[in-house]
mmCIF file of N, CA and C in Angstrom:
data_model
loop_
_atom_site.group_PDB
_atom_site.id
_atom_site.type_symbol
_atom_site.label_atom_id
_atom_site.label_comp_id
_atom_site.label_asym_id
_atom_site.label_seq_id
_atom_site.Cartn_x
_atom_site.Cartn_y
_atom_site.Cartn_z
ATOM 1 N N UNK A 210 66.670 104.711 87.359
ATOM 2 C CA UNK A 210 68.046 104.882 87.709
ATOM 3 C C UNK A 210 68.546 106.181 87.087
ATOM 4 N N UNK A 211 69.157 106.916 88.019
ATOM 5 C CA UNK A 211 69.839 108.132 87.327
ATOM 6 C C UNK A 211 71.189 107.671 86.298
ATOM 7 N N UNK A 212 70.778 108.859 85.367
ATOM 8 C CA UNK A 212 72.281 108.662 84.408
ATOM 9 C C UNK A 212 73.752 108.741 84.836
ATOM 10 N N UNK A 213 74.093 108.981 86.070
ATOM 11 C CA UNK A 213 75.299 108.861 86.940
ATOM 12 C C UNK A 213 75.391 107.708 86.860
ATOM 13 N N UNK A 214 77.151 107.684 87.153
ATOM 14 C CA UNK A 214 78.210 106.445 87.097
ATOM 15 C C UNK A 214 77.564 105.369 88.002
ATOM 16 N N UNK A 215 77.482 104.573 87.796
ATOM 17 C CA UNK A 215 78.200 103.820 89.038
ATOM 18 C C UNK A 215 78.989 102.744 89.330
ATOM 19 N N UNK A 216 79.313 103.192 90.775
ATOM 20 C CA UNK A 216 80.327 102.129 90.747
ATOM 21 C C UNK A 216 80.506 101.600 91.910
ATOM 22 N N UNK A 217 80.802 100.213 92.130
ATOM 23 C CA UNK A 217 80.870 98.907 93.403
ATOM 24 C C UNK A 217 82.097 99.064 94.153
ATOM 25 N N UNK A 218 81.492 98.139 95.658
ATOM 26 C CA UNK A 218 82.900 97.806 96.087
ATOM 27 C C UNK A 218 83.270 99.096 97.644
ATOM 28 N N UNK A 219 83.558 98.851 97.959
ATOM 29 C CA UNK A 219 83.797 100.035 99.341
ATOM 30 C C UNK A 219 84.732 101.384 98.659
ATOM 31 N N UNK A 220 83.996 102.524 99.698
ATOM 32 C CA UNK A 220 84.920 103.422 99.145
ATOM 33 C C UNK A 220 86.601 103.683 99.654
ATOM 34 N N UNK A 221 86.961 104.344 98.895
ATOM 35 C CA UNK A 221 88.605 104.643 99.173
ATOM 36 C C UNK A 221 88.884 105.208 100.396
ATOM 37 N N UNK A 222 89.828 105.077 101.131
ATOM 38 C CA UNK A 222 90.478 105.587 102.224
ATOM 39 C C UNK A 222 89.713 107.040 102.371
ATOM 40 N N UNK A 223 90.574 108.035 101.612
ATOM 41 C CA UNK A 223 90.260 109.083 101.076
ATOM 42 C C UNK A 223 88.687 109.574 101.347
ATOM 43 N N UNK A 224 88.200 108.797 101.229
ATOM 44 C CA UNK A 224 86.418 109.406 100.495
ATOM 45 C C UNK A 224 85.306 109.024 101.774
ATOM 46 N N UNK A 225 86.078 108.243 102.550
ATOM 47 C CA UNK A 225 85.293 107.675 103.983
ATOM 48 C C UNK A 225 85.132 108.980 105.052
ATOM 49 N N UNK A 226 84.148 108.633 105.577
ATOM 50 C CA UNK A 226 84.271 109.737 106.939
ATOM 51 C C UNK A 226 84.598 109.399 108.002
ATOM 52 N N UNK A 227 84.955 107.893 107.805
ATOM 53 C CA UNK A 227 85.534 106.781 108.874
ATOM 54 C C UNK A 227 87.000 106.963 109.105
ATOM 55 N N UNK A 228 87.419 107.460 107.845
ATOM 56 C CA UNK A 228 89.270 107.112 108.151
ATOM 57 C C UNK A 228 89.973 107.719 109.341
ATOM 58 N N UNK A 229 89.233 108.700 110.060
ATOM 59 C CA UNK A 229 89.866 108.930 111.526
ATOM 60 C C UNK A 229 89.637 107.977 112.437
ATOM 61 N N UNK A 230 88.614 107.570 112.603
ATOM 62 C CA UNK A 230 88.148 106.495 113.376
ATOM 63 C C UNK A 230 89.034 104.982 113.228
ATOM 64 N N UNK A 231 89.294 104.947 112.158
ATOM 65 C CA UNK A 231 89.949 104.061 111.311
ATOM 66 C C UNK A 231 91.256 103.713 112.164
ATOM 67 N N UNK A 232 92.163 105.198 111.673
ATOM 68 C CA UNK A 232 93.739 105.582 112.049
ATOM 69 C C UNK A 232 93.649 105.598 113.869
ATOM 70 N N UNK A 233 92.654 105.274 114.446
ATOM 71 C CA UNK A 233 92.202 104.860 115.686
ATOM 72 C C UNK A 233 92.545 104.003 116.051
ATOM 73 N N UNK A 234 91.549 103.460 115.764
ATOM 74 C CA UNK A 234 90.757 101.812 115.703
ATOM 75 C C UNK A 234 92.321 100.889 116.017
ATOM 76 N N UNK A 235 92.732 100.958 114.791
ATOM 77 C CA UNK A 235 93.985 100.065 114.202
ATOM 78 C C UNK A 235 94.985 100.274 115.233
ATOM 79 N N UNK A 236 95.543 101.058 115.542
ATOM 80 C CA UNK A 236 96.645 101.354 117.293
ATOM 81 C C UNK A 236 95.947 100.263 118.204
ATOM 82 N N UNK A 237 94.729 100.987 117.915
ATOM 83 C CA UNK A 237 93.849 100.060 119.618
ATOM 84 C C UNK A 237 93.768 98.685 119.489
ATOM 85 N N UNK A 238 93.493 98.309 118.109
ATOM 86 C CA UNK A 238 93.909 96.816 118.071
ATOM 87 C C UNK A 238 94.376 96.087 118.766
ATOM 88 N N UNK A 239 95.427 97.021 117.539
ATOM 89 C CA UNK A 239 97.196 95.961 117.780
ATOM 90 C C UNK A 239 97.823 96.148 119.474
ATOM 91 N N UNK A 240 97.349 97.638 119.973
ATOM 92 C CA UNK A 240 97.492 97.307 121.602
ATOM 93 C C UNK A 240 97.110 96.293 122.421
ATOM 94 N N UNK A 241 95.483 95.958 122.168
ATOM 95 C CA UNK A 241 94.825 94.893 122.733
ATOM 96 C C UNK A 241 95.660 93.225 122.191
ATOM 97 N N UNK A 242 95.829 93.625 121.889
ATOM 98 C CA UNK A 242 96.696 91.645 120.723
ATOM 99 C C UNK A 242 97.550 91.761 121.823
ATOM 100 N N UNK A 243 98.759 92.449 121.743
ATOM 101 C CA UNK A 243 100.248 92.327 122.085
ATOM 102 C C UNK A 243 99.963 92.637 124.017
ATOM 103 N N UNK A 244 99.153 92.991 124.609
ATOM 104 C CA UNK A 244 98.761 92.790 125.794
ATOM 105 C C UNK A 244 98.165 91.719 126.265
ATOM 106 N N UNK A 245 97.801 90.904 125.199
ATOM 107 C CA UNK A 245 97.084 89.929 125.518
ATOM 108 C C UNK A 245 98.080 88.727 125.198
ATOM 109 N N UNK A 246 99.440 89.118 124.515
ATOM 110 C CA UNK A 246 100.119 88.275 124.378
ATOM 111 C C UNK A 246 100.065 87.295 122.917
ATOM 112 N N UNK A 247 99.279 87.425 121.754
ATOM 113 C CA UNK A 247 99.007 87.200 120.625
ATOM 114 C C UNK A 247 99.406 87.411 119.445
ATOM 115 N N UNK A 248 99.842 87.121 118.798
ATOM 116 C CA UNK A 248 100.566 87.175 117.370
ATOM 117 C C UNK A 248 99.427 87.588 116.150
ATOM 118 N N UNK A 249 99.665 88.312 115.528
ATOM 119 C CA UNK A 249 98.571 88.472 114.510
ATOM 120 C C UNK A 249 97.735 87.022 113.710
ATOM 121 N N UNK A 250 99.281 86.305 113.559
ATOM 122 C CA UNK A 250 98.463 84.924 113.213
ATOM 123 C C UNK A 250 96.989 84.568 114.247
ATOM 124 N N UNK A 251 98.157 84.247 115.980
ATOM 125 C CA UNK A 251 97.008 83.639 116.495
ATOM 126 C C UNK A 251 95.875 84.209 116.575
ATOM 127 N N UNK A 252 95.584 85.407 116.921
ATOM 128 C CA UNK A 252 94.449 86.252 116.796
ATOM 129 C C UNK A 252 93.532 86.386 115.516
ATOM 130 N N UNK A 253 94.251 86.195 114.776
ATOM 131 C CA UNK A 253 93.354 86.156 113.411
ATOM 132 C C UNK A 253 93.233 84.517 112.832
ATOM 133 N N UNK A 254 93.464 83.395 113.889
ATOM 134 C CA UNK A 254 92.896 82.178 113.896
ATOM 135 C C UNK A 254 91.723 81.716 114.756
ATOM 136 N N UNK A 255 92.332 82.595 115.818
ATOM 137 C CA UNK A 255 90.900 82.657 116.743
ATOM 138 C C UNK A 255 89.723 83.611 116.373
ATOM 139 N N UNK A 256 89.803 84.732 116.173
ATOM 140 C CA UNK A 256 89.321 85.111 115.951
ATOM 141 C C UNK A 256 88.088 84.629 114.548
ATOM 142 N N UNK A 257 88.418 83.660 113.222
ATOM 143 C CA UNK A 257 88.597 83.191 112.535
ATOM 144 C C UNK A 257 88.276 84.378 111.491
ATOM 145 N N UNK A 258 89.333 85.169 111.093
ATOM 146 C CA UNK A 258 88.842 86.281 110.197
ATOM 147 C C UNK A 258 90.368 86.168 109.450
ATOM 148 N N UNK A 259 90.919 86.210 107.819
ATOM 149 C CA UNK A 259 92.005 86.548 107.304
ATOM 150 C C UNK A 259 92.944 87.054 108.222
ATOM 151 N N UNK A 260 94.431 86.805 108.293
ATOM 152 C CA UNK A 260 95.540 87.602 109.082
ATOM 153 C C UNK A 260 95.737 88.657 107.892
ATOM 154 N N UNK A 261 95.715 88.779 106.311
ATOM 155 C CA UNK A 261 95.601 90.018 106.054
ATOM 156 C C UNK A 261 94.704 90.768 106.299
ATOM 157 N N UNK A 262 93.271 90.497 106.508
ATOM 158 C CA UNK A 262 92.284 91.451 107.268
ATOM 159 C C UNK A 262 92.943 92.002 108.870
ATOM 160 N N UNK A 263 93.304 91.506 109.579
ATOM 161 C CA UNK A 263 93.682 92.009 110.467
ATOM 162 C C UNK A 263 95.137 93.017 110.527
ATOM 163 N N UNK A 264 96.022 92.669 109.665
ATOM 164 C CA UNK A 264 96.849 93.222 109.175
ATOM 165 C C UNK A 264 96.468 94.572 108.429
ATOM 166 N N UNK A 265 95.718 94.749 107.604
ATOM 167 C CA UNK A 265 95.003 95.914 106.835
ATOM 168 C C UNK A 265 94.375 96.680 108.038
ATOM 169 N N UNK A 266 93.234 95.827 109.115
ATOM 170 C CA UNK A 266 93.063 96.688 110.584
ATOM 171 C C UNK A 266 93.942 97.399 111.586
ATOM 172 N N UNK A 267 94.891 96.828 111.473
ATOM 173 C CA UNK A 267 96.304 97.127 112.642
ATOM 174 C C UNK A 267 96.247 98.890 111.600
ATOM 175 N N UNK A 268 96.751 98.871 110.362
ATOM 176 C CA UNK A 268 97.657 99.744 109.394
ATOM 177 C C UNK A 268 96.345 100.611 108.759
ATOM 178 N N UNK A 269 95.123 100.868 109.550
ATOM 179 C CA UNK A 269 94.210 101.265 108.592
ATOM 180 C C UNK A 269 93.862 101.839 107.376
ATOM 181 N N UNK A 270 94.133 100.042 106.937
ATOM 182 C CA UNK A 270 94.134 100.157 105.424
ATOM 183 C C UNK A 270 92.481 99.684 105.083
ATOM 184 N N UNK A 271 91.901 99.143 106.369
ATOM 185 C CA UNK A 271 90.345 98.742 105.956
ATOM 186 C C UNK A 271 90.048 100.094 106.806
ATOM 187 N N UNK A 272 89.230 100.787 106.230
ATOM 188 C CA UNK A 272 88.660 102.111 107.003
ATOM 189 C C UNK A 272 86.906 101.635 107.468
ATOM 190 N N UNK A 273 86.617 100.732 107.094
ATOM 191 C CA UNK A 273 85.337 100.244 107.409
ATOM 192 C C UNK A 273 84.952 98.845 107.448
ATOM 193 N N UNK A 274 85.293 98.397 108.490
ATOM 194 C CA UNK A 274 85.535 96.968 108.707
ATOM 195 C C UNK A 274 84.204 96.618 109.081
ATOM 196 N N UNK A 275 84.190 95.287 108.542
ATOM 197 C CA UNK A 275 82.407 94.533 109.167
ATOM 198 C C UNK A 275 82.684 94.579 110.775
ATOM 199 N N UNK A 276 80.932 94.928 110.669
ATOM 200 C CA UNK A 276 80.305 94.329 112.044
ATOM 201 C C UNK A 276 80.767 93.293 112.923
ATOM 202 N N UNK A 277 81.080 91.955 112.215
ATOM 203 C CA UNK A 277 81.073 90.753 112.755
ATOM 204 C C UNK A 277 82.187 90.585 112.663
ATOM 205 N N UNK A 278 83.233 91.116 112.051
ATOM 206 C CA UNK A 278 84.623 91.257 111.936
ATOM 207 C C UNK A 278 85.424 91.972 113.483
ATOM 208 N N UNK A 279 84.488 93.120 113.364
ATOM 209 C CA UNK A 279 84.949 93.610 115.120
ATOM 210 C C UNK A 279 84.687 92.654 116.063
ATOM 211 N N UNK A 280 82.985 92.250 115.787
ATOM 212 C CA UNK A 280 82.784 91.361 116.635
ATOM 213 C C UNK A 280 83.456 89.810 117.137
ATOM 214 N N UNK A 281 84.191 89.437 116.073
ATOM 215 C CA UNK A 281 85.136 88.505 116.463
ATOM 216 C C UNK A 281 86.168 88.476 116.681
ATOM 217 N N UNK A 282 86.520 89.544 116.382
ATOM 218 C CA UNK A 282 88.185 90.157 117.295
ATOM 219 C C UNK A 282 87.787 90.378 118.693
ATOM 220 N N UNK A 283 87.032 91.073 119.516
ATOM 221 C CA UNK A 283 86.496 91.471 120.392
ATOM 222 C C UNK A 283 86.467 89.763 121.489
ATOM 223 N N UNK A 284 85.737 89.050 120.529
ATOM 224 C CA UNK A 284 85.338 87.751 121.461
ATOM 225 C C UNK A 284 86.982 87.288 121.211
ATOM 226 N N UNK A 285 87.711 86.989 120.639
ATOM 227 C CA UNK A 285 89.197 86.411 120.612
ATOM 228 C C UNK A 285 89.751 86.768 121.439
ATOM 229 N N UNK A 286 89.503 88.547 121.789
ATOM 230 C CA UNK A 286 90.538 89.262 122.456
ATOM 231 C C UNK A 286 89.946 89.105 124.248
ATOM 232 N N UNK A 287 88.782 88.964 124.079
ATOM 233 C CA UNK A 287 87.910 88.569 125.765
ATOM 234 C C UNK A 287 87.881 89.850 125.781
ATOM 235 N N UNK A 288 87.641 91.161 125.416
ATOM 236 C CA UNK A 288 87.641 92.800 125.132
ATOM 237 C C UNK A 288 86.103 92.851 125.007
ATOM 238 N N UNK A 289 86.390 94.214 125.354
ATOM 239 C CA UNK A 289 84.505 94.800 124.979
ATOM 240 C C UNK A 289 84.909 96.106 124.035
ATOM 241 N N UNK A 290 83.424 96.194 123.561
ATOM 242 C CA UNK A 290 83.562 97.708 122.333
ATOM 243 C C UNK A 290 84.459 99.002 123.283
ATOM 244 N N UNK A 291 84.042 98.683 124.276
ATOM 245 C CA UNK A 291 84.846 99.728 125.083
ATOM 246 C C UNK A 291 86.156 99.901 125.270
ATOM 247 N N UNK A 292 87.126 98.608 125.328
ATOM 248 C CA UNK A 292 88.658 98.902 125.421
ATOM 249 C C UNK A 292 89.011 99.205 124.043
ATOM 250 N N UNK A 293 87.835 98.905 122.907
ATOM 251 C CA UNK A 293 88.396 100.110 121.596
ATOM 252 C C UNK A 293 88.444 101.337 121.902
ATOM 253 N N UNK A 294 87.567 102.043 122.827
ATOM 254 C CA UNK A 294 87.620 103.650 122.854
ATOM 255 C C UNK A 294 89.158 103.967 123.190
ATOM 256 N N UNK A 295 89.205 105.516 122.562
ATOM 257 C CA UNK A 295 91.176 105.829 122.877
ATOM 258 C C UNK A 295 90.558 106.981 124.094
#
């Protein structure tokens, strides 16, 4: 192991190369919900993922959200990876 720090846990907003994708992502969401007629609750019951996780997604405050996290918004929303593209 090198003598460098280390340290756990996801990186900061800041330090991602995601956070554009991110400040994306989160619009396209919350577009797909409120077209579909869904409340953050219900969507983040169906979906079965935290309503503050989805809340932090809407406001991209998660800049790197799980796999299976998209993936179950996606199946909630009846959406494909594609109505994420802007």
């Amino acid at each position: 192991m090198s003598g460098g720090a280390v340290t756990s846990g996801r990186r900061k907003r800041a330090e991602s190369r995601y956070a554009e994708q991110a400040a994306r992502l989160g619009p396209k969401l919350r577009e797909l919900r409120l077209k579909r007629g869904y409340t953050q609750q219900q969507l983040a019951t169906s979906a079965e993922i935290e309503l503050s996780t989805l809340r932090k997604m809407e406001t991209a405050a998660v800049v790197e959200p799980g796999y299976f996290t998209i993936l179950s918004l996606l199946k909630a929303l009846g959406a494909r990876v594609e109505d994420l593209m802007v």
